[in-house]
PDB file of C-alpha atoms in Angstrom:
ATOM      1  CA  MET L 277       0.046   0.124  -0.083  1.00 74.00           C
ATOM      2  CA  GLU L 278       1.539   3.325  -1.039  1.00 86.00           C
ATOM      3  CA  TYR L 279      -1.041   5.955   0.187  1.00 90.00           C
ATOM      4  CA  PHE L 280      -3.919   6.717   2.101  1.00 93.00           C
ATOM      5  CA  ASN L 281      -7.497   7.115   0.393  1.00 95.00           C
ATOM      6  CA  VAL L 282     -10.081   8.820   2.664  1.00 97.00           C
ATOM      7  CA  ARG L 283     -13.545   8.024   2.021  1.00 97.00           C
ATOM      8  CA  VAL L 284     -16.717   9.247   3.652  1.00 98.00           C
ATOM      9  CA  TYR L 285     -20.331   7.509   3.797  1.00 98.00           C
ATOM     10  CA  GLY L 286     -23.711   8.435   4.922  1.00 98.00           C
ATOM     11  CA  LEU L 287     -26.190   6.011   6.651  1.00 98.00           C
ATOM     12  CA  LEU L 288     -29.734   7.557   5.612  1.00 98.00           C
ATOM     13  CA  LEU L 289     -32.914   5.951   7.250  1.00 97.00           C
ATOM     14  CA  ASN L 290     -36.243   6.441   6.043  1.00 96.00           C
ATOM     15  CA  ASP L 291     -39.245   6.563   8.195  1.00 95.00           C
ATOM     16  CA  GLU L 292     -39.760   2.664   7.858  1.00 96.00           C
ATOM     17  CA  ASP L 293     -36.292   1.998   9.235  1.00 95.00           C
ATOM     18  CA  GLU L 294     -34.887   1.088   5.955  1.00 97.00           C
ATOM     19  CA  LEU L 295     -31.264   1.914   4.962  1.00 97.00           C
ATOM     20  CA  LEU L 296     -30.423   3.443   1.445  1.00 98.00           C
ATOM     21  CA  ILE L 297     -27.928   1.173  -0.274  1.00 98.00           C
ATOM     22  CA  SER L 298     -26.071   1.951  -3.635  1.00 97.00           C
ATOM     23  CA  ASP L 299     -25.575  -0.879  -5.996  1.00 97.00           C
ATOM     24  CA  GLU L 300     -22.754  -0.080  -8.254  1.00 96.00           C
ATOM     25  CA  GLN L 301     -20.759  -1.497 -11.085  1.00 94.00           C
ATOM     26  CA  GLU L 302     -17.383   0.093 -11.839  1.00 90.00           C
ATOM     27  CA  TYR L 303     -14.217  -1.267 -13.456  1.00 82.00           C
ATOM     28  CA  GLY L 304     -15.973  -4.531 -14.248  1.00 85.00           C
ATOM     29  CA  ILE L 305     -16.720  -5.087 -10.511  1.00 89.00           C
ATOM     30  CA  ARG L 306     -20.181  -5.255  -9.059  1.00 94.00           C
ATOM     31  CA  PHE L 307     -20.711  -4.040  -5.480  1.00 95.00           C
ATOM     32  CA  SER L 308     -23.155  -2.784  -3.011  1.00 97.00           C
ATOM     33  CA  LYS L 309     -22.245   0.044  -0.593  1.00 97.00           C
ATOM     34  CA  PHE L 310     -23.525   3.000   1.392  1.00 98.00           C
ATOM     35  CA  PRO L 311     -23.898   6.369  -0.639  1.00 98.00           C
ATOM     36  CA  GLY L 312     -20.660   8.437  -0.419  1.00 97.00           C
ATOM     37  CA  GLY L 313     -17.117   8.077  -1.840  1.00 96.00           C
ATOM     38  CA  GLY L 314     -13.738   9.893  -1.776  1.00 95.00           C
ATOM     39  CA  LEU L 315     -12.577  12.993  -0.592  1.00 96.00           C
ATOM     40  CA  GLU L 316     -11.121  15.587  -2.920  1.00 95.00           C
ATOM     41  CA  LEU L 317      -8.110  17.354  -2.050  1.00 94.00           C
ATOM     42  CA  GLY L 318      -8.726  20.315   0.282  1.00 95.00           C
ATOM     43  CA  GLU L 319     -12.176  19.046   1.296  1.00 97.00           C
ATOM     44  CA  GLY L 320     -13.499  18.201   4.553  1.00 97.00           C
ATOM     45  CA  LEU L 321     -15.321  15.059   5.675  1.00 98.00           C
ATOM     46  CA  ILE L 322     -18.681  16.773   6.244  1.00 98.00           C
ATOM     47  CA  ASP L 323     -18.392  18.837   2.790  1.00 98.00           C
ATOM     48  CA  GLY L 324     -17.398  15.805   0.930  1.00 98.00           C
ATOM     49  CA  LEU L 325     -20.353  13.895   2.179  1.00 98.00           C
ATOM     50  CA  LYS L 326     -22.802  16.462   1.254  1.00 98.00           C
ATOM     51  CA  ARG L 327     -21.175  16.681  -2.154  1.00 98.00           C
ATOM     52  CA  GLU L 328     -21.406  12.971  -2.689  1.00 97.00           C
ATOM     53  CA  PHE L 329     -24.871  12.847  -1.769  1.00 97.00           C
ATOM     54  CA  ILE L 330     -25.788  15.683  -4.295  1.00 97.00           C
ATOM     55  CA  GLU L 331     -23.656  14.054  -6.925  1.00 96.00           C
ATOM     56  CA  GLU L 332     -24.829  10.630  -6.349  1.00 94.00           C
ATOM     57  CA  CYS L 333     -28.555  11.041  -5.027  1.00 95.00           C
ATOM     58  CA  ASN L 334     -29.384  14.574  -6.083  1.00 95.00           C
ATOM     59  CA  LEU L 335     -30.021  14.866  -2.375  1.00 97.00           C
ATOM     60  CA  GLU L 336     -29.227  17.655   0.354  1.00 97.00           C
ATOM     61  CA  ILE L 337     -28.443  16.098   3.734  1.00 98.00           C
ATOM     62  CA  GLU L 338     -27.315  17.115   7.210  1.00 97.00           C
ATOM     63  CA  VAL L 339     -25.117  15.161   9.400  1.00 98.00           C
ATOM     64  CA  VAL L 340     -26.643  13.696  12.537  1.00 98.00           C
ATOM     65  CA  SER L 341     -23.882  11.816  14.262  1.00 98.00           C
ATOM     66  CA  HIS L 342     -20.624  10.134  13.523  1.00 98.00           C
ATOM     67  CA  PHE L 343     -21.078   6.249  13.378  1.00 98.00           C
ATOM     68  CA  TYR L 344     -17.795   4.681  12.618  1.00 98.00           C
ATOM     69  CA  THR L 345     -14.225   5.154  11.537  1.00 98.00           C
ATOM     70  CA  THR L 346     -12.016   2.445  10.038  1.00 97.00           C
ATOM     71  CA  ASP L 347     -10.144   0.979  12.809  1.00 96.00           C
ATOM     72  CA  PHE L 348      -8.321  -1.972  10.897  1.00 96.00           C
ATOM     73  CA  ALA L 349      -5.947  -1.819   7.686  1.00 96.00           C
ATOM     74  CA  VAL L 350      -7.997  -2.037   4.523  1.00 94.00           C
ATOM     75  CA  LYS L 351      -6.455  -2.295   1.081  1.00 93.00           C
ATOM     76  CA  SER L 352      -8.370  -0.836  -1.772  1.00 91.00           C
ATOM     77  CA  ALA L 353     -10.026  -3.192  -4.257  1.00 86.00           C
ATOM     78  CA  PHE L 354      -9.182  -0.766  -6.922  1.00 85.00           C
ATOM     79  CA  ASN L 355      -5.747   0.463  -6.557  1.00 90.00           C
ATOM     80  CA  ASN L 356      -2.927   0.163  -4.154  1.00 93.00           C
ATOM     81  CA  SER L 357      -4.169   2.403  -1.498  1.00 94.00           C
ATOM     82  CA  GLN L 358      -5.101   2.076   2.045  1.00 96.00           C
ATOM     83  CA  ILE L 359      -8.711   2.960   2.676  1.00 96.00           C
ATOM     84  CA  ILE L 360      -9.867   4.974   5.831  1.00 97.00           C
ATOM     85  CA  SER L 361     -13.538   5.214   5.635  1.00 98.00           C
ATOM     86  CA  VAL L 362     -15.801   7.424   7.831  1.00 98.00           C
ATOM     87  CA  TYR L 363     -19.312   7.002   8.249  1.00 98.00           C
ATOM     88  CA  TYR L 364     -22.053   9.221   9.491  1.00 98.00           C
ATOM     89  CA  MET L 365     -25.791   8.988  10.354  1.00 98.00           C
ATOM     90  CA  VAL L 366     -27.583  11.420   7.936  1.00 98.00           C
ATOM     91  CA  ARG L 367     -30.821  12.904   7.388  1.00 97.00           C
ATOM     92  CA  SER L 368     -32.552  14.104   4.221  1.00 97.00           C
ATOM     93  CA  LEU L 369     -33.092  17.806   3.870  1.00 97.00           C
ATOM     94  CA  THR L 370     -34.961  17.354   0.610  1.00 94.00           C
ATOM     95  CA  PRO L 371     -37.322  14.705  -0.572  1.00 94.00           C
ATOM     96  CA  VAL L 372     -35.959  11.537  -1.736  1.00 95.00           C
ATOM     97  CA  ASN L 373     -36.629  11.364  -5.394  1.00 94.00           C
ATOM     98  CA  LEU L 374     -34.631   8.381  -6.771  1.00 95.00           C
ATOM     99  CA  ASN L 375     -35.658   5.644  -8.996  1.00 95.00           C
ATOM    100  CA  ILE L 376     -35.691   3.053  -6.235  1.00 96.00           C
ATOM    101  CA  LYS L 377     -35.197  -0.904  -7.085  1.00 96.00           C
ATOM    102  CA  THR L 378     -36.215  -3.887  -5.247  1.00 95.00           C
ATOM    103  CA  VAL L 379     -33.494  -6.104  -6.512  1.00 95.00           C
ATOM    104  CA  ALA L 380     -29.852  -5.743  -6.251  1.00 95.00           C
ATOM    105  CA  PHE L 381     -27.994  -4.541  -9.386  1.00 96.00           C
ATOM    106  CA  ASP L 382     -31.144  -3.555 -11.382  1.00 96.00           C
ATOM    107  CA  PHE L 383     -29.386  -0.928 -13.517  1.00 95.00           C
ATOM    108  CA  ASP L 384     -30.963   1.219 -16.004  1.00 93.00           C
ATOM    109  CA  GLY L 385     -29.105   1.252 -19.255  1.00 87.00           C
ATOM    110  CA  GLU L 386     -25.439   0.237 -20.063  1.00 87.00           C
ATOM    111  CA  GLY L 387     -22.027   1.490 -19.478  1.00 88.00           C
ATOM    112  CA  GLU L 388     -18.994   1.325 -17.467  1.00 88.00           C
ATOM    113  CA  VAL L 389     -20.074   3.005 -14.582  1.00 90.00           C
ATOM    114  CA  LEU L 390     -23.601   2.045 -13.249  1.00 95.00           C
ATOM    115  CA  GLN L 391     -25.584   2.938 -10.174  1.00 96.00           C
ATOM    116  CA  ALA L 392     -28.964   1.869  -8.589  1.00 97.00           C
ATOM    117  CA  PHE L 393     -30.415   2.376  -5.244  1.00 98.00           C
ATOM    118  CA  ARG L 394     -32.590   0.275  -2.891  1.00 97.00           C
ATOM    119  CA  TRP L 395     -33.897   0.695   0.550  1.00 98.00           C
ATOM    120  CA  VAL L 396     -33.036  -2.317   2.820  1.00 97.00           C
ATOM    121  CA  PRO L 397     -35.058  -2.910   6.176  1.00 97.00           C
ATOM    122  CA  LEU L 398     -32.429  -2.757   9.000  1.00 94.00           C
ATOM    123  CA  THR L 399     -33.906  -6.406  10.234  1.00 93.00           C
ATOM    124  CA  ALA L 400     -32.994  -7.606   6.822  1.00 94.00           C
ATOM    125  CA  LEU L 401     -29.451  -6.092   6.488  1.00 95.00           C
ATOM    126  CA  SER L 402     -26.752  -8.765   6.140  1.00 96.00           C
ATOM    127  CA  THR L 403     -23.034  -8.624   5.861  1.00 96.00           C
ATOM    128  CA  ALA L 404     -23.301 -10.973   2.790  1.00 96.00           C
ATOM    129  CA  ASP L 405     -24.893  -7.954   0.980  1.00 93.00           C
ATOM    130  CA  PHE L 406     -21.679  -6.180   0.888  1.00 96.00           C
ATOM    131  CA  GLU L 407     -18.287  -6.707  -0.600  1.00 93.00           C
ATOM    132  CA  PHE L 408     -15.930  -4.406   1.095  1.00 94.00           C
ATOM    133  CA  PRO L 409     -14.852  -5.108   4.668  1.00 96.00           C
ATOM    134  CA  THR L 410     -15.640  -1.844   6.205  1.00 97.00           C
ATOM    135  CA  ASP L 411     -19.054  -1.801   5.001  1.00 97.00           C
ATOM    136  CA  LYS L 412     -19.498  -5.483   6.516  1.00 97.00           C
ATOM    137  CA  ARG L 413     -18.262  -4.031   9.861  1.00 97.00           C
ATOM    138  CA  VAL L 414     -20.664  -1.125   9.776  1.00 98.00           C
ATOM    139  CA  VAL L 415     -23.648  -3.680   9.109  1.00 97.00           C
ATOM    140  CA  GLU L 416     -22.364  -5.518  12.157  1.00 97.00           C
ATOM    141  CA  LEU L 417     -22.484  -2.485  14.257  1.00 97.00           C
ATOM    142  CA  LEU L 418     -25.811  -1.679  13.073  1.00 96.00           C
ATOM    143  CA  GLN L 419     -26.971  -5.225  13.728  1.00 93.00           C
ATOM    144  CA  ASN L 420     -25.514  -4.721  17.474  1.00 91.00           C
ATOM    145  CA  GLU L 421     -27.686  -1.568  18.074  1.00 84.00           C
ATOM    146  CA  LEU L 422     -31.020  -3.379  16.771  1.00 69.00           C
TER     147      LEU L 422
END
């Protein structure tokens, strides 16, 4: 691992205790994750998360509380960096107006980079639904809180 890659993610719950999940395909790899992504140079965690939610979800959010920061070494699946991920509980400031899917990886269209969203009940959340170790750890922590 040659450098650090700082990423920030939001845990958005709806009124039915369902969590927003992003299903994506990039670099020929399919994965499910929480909305968010990498920080840009000169950007803080909160500003980065707000930007990511606008870019990915066309959604304005506010941060409610810190949930988790990576506390073990994780190598990126896409390059030779070490991932440091920060997760926040967030609240939507604008209505969620996404094309919500009910099946994982139900993409509209084709291309190199694809994304679809779905709501998953907290009670149905499973580490098996996620590919990346840090997301799996967050699911475990969420399950422990139930």
